Coordinates of C-alpha atoms in Angstrom, one line a residue:
Chain A
G1 CA 6.1 -33.7 -34.6
D2 CA 7.3 -31.5 -31.8
S3 CA 5.1 -30.4 -29.3
V4 CA 4.5 -28.6 -25.9
T5 CA 1.7 -28.9 -23.5
Q6 CA 1.1 -26.6 -20.8
M7 CA -1.4 -26.5 -17.8
E8 CA -4.5 -24.5 -18.7
G9 CA -5.0 -21.0 -16.8
P10 CA -5.5 -18.6 -15.3
V11 CA -3.8 -19.4 -12.5
T12 CA -4.7 -17.5 -9.5
L13 CA -2.5 -17.1 -6.3
S14 CA -2.3 -15.2 -3.3
E15 CA 1.0 -13.2 -2.8
E16 CA 3.7 -15.6 -1.2
A17 CA 1.8 -18.6 -2.6
F18 CA 3.9 -21.6 -3.8
L19 CA 3.7 -21.7 -7.7
T20 CA 3.8 -24.7 -10.2
I21 CA 3.3 -24.5 -13.8
N22 CA 3.2 -27.9 -15.6
C23 CA 4.7 -28.3 -18.7
T24 CA 5.5 -31.6 -20.8
Y25 CA 7.1 -32.1 -24.1
T26 CA 7.1 -34.5 -27.2
A27 CA 10.2 -34.5 -29.3
T28 CA 12.9 -36.6 -30.6
G29 CA 16.3 -36.5 -29.4
Y30 CA 17.3 -34.4 -26.7
P31 CA 15.9 -30.9 -27.0
S32 CA 16.6 -27.8 -25.4
L33 CA 14.0 -26.5 -22.9
F34 CA 13.1 -23.0 -22.4
W35 CA 10.5 -20.8 -20.1
Y36 CA 9.6 -17.4 -21.5
V37 CA 7.8 -14.8 -19.8
Q38 CA 5.3 -12.1 -21.4
Y39 CA 4.0 -9.2 -19.2
P40 CA 1.1 -7.3 -20.1
G41 CA 1.6 -5.6 -23.5
E42 CA 5.2 -6.8 -23.8
G43 CA 7.1 -9.1 -25.9
L44 CA 8.5 -12.3 -24.6
Q45 CA 11.3 -12.3 -22.3
L46 CA 13.8 -15.5 -21.6
L47 CA 13.2 -16.7 -17.8
L48 CA 15.5 -19.6 -17.9
K49 CA 16.5 -22.6 -19.9
A50 CA 18.1 -26.1 -19.4
T51 CA 19.9 -28.0 -22.2
K52 CA 20.4 -31.4 -21.1
A53 CA 18.6 -33.9 -18.9
D54 CA 18.8 -33.3 -15.1
D55 CA 20.1 -29.5 -15.8
K56 CA 18.1 -26.9 -13.4
G57 CA 17.5 -23.4 -14.9
S58 CA 17.0 -20.7 -12.3
N59 CA 16.3 -17.0 -12.8
K60 CA 14.8 -14.4 -10.3
G61 CA 13.3 -17.1 -8.0
F62 CA 12.0 -19.2 -10.6
E63 CA 13.3 -22.8 -11.2
A64 CA 12.8 -25.6 -13.5
T65 CA 14.2 -29.1 -13.9
Y66 CA 14.6 -31.0 -17.2
R67 CA 13.4 -34.4 -16.6
K68 CA 14.0 -36.8 -19.6
E69 CA 12.4 -39.7 -17.9
T70 CA 8.9 -37.8 -17.5
T71 CA 9.5 -35.3 -20.5
S72 CA 8.7 -32.4 -18.1
F73 CA 10.1 -29.1 -17.3
H74 CA 7.7 -27.8 -14.6
L75 CA 8.1 -24.2 -13.3
E76 CA 8.3 -23.5 -9.7
K77 CA 8.8 -20.4 -7.5
G78 CA 8.3 -20.5 -3.4
S79 CA 6.8 -17.4 -3.0
V80 CA 5.2 -15.4 -5.8
Q81 CA 4.9 -11.8 -6.0
V82 CA 2.2 -9.3 -7.6
S83 CA 4.8 -8.5 -10.1
D84 CA 4.8 -12.0 -11.2
S85 CA 1.6 -11.8 -12.9
A86 CA 2.2 -12.6 -16.7
V87 CA 1.8 -15.2 -19.3
Y88 CA 4.4 -18.0 -19.0
F89 CA 5.3 -19.9 -22.0
C90 CA 7.2 -23.2 -22.1
A91 CA 9.0 -24.0 -25.2
L92 CA 11.5 -26.6 -26.7
R93 CA 14.3 -26.5 -29.6
A94 CA 14.5 -29.8 -31.1
T95 CA 18.2 -31.0 -32.1
G96 CA 19.0 -29.5 -35.5
R97 CA 15.9 -27.3 -35.6
R98 CA 16.3 -23.4 -35.9
A99 CA 12.6 -22.7 -34.4
L100 CA 11.1 -22.9 -31.1
T101 CA 7.9 -24.9 -30.5
F102 CA 5.9 -23.0 -27.9
G103 CA 3.0 -24.2 -25.4
S104 CA 0.0 -22.1 -25.8
G105 CA 0.7 -20.3 -22.4
T106 CA -0.3 -19.9 -18.8
R107 CA -1.6 -16.8 -17.2
L108 CA -0.6 -16.2 -13.9
Q109 CA -2.5 -13.7 -11.7
V110 CA -1.2 -13.1 -8.2
Q111 CA -3.2 -11.0 -5.9
P112 CA -2.1 -8.9 -2.8
Chain B
S1 CA 24.8 -5.5 -25.6
Q2 CA 22.0 -6.5 -28.3
T3 CA 18.6 -4.6 -28.5
I4 CA 16.0 -5.6 -30.8
H5 CA 13.4 -2.9 -32.2
Q6 CA 10.1 -3.5 -33.6
W7 CA 7.7 -0.9 -35.3
P8 CA 5.0 0.1 -35.1
A9 CA 3.7 -0.9 -31.7
T10 CA 0.1 -1.0 -32.7
L11 CA -1.6 -1.2 -36.0
V12 CA -5.0 -1.0 -36.9
Q13 CA -5.7 -1.7 -40.8
P14 CA -8.7 -2.3 -42.8
V15 CA -9.1 -5.6 -44.7
G16 CA -7.4 -5.4 -47.9
S17 CA -4.9 -2.9 -47.1
P18 CA -1.1 -3.7 -47.4
L19 CA 1.3 -4.2 -44.2
S20 CA 4.7 -3.5 -43.7
L21 CA 6.4 -4.5 -40.1
E22 CA 9.8 -3.8 -39.5
C23 CA 12.4 -5.1 -37.2
T24 CA 16.1 -4.3 -36.7
V25 CA 18.6 -5.8 -34.2
E26 CA 21.7 -3.8 -32.8
G27 CA 25.0 -5.0 -31.3
T28 CA 25.3 -8.2 -33.4
S29 CA 26.5 -9.5 -36.7
N30 CA 24.9 -12.1 -38.8
P31 CA 22.1 -13.0 -36.6
N32 CA 19.3 -15.3 -37.3
L33 CA 16.1 -13.6 -37.4
Y34 CA 12.5 -14.8 -37.0
W35 CA 8.9 -13.7 -37.2
Y36 CA 6.3 -15.2 -35.0
R37 CA 2.7 -14.8 -34.8
Q38 CA 0.6 -14.9 -31.4
A39 CA -3.1 -15.3 -32.1
A40 CA -5.4 -14.1 -29.4
G41 CA -5.3 -16.7 -26.4
R42 CA -2.9 -19.0 -28.1
G43 CA 0.6 -19.8 -28.4
L44 CA 3.4 -18.6 -31.0
Q45 CA 3.7 -20.0 -34.4
L46 CA 6.7 -19.5 -36.2
L47 CA 6.0 -17.6 -39.7
F48 CA 9.5 -17.0 -41.3
Y49 CA 13.0 -17.3 -40.4
S50 CA 16.4 -16.1 -42.0
V51 CA 19.9 -17.0 -41.7
G52 CA 21.3 -14.2 -43.8
I53 CA 20.5 -11.2 -46.2
G54 CA 18.0 -12.2 -48.8
Q55 CA 17.8 -15.9 -47.3
I56 CA 14.0 -16.5 -46.0
S57 CA 12.4 -19.7 -45.2
S58 CA 8.7 -19.9 -44.5
E59 CA 7.3 -22.2 -42.0
V60 CA 3.5 -22.0 -42.7
P61 CA 1.7 -20.9 -46.1
Q62 CA -0.2 -17.8 -46.0
N63 CA -0.6 -14.4 -47.6
L64 CA 2.5 -12.8 -45.5
S65 CA 5.9 -12.4 -47.0
A66 CA 9.2 -11.4 -45.4
S67 CA 12.2 -9.8 -46.6
R68 CA 15.9 -9.5 -45.2
P69 CA 17.2 -6.5 -47.2
Q70 CA 20.0 -5.7 -44.7
D71 CA 22.0 -7.9 -42.4
R72 CA 20.2 -6.5 -39.2
Q73 CA 16.6 -5.8 -40.6
F74 CA 13.8 -8.2 -41.1
I75 CA 10.6 -7.1 -42.6
L76 CA 6.8 -8.5 -42.7
S77 CA 4.8 -7.8 -45.4
S78 CA 1.3 -8.4 -47.0
K79 CA -0.2 -7.0 -50.3
K80 CA -3.6 -7.4 -48.8
L81 CA -4.4 -8.2 -45.2
L82 CA -7.1 -10.6 -44.0
L83 CA -9.1 -10.6 -40.9
S84 CA -7.3 -13.6 -39.9
D85 CA -3.9 -11.5 -40.0
S86 CA -5.0 -9.9 -36.5
G87 CA -2.7 -11.2 -34.0
F88 CA 0.4 -9.9 -32.1
Y89 CA 3.6 -10.0 -34.4
L90 CA 7.0 -11.0 -32.6
C91 CA 10.4 -10.7 -34.1
A92 CA 13.0 -12.4 -32.6
W93 CA 17.0 -12.9 -32.9
S94 CA 19.4 -15.7 -32.3
P95 CA 23.1 -15.9 -32.6
T96 CA 24.6 -17.4 -35.7
W97 CA 23.4 -20.8 -36.0
T98 CA 25.9 -23.3 -34.9
G99 CA 23.8 -26.6 -35.3
G100 CA 23.6 -26.9 -31.6
G101 CA 20.2 -26.7 -29.5
T102 CA 21.7 -24.1 -26.9
D103 CA 21.0 -21.0 -28.9
T104 CA 18.7 -18.8 -27.3
Q105 CA 16.2 -16.4 -29.1
Y106 CA 15.7 -13.0 -27.7
F107 CA 12.3 -11.2 -28.7
G108 CA 11.5 -7.7 -29.6
P109 CA 8.5 -5.9 -27.8
G110 CA 6.1 -6.8 -30.5
T111 CA 3.3 -5.4 -32.8
R112 CA -0.4 -5.5 -32.2
L113 CA -2.1 -5.9 -35.5
T114 CA -6.0 -5.2 -35.7
V115 CA -7.5 -6.2 -39.1
L116 CA -11.0 -4.7 -39.3

């Protein structure tokens, strides 16, 4: 079946450090890929998405590139801020499926 | 613009008591609606989805049920809560299903349920 694997957290960084959160997936066909962010006590917000191979999703300084050859969708940001502290979820939506399949989430803690 | 509401935000219930969580969407018609559960320290699991009034699909067997009495209202219920029902419940909506993979799901603020 479909699955998403994320690196385990927490990831602790200093402000202005470079961020990478790894995400790999298993799915048949050509899924759409998403990153969602969950700030403390809140629901999930869509951060970015990519719908086909080599697409790059970007938003708020975050980027992720859909790599079909490595089945990956790693999240990156060049310079993190304290306000980026949150839990980040990678997710996929397989072709013909309504439901999203989520990874277990990666908690990011940014220290001033 | 579209907005999604959930209530209550927080709920503490004893084992064996009933449950009713409500989700409403504004600013769109005939949305697809979803209930997810996030257990502590884990990812999200889809519980139910609905493509229209009275149409409910269940993804996992459990003691919860869902109903959609109106186009933009989605209710999650239980007759008798279990300890294992504790978690963070998220409602989501997406545009009317087109069969493609590009539809995005938008989430509500969630309800944190603690069963004691």
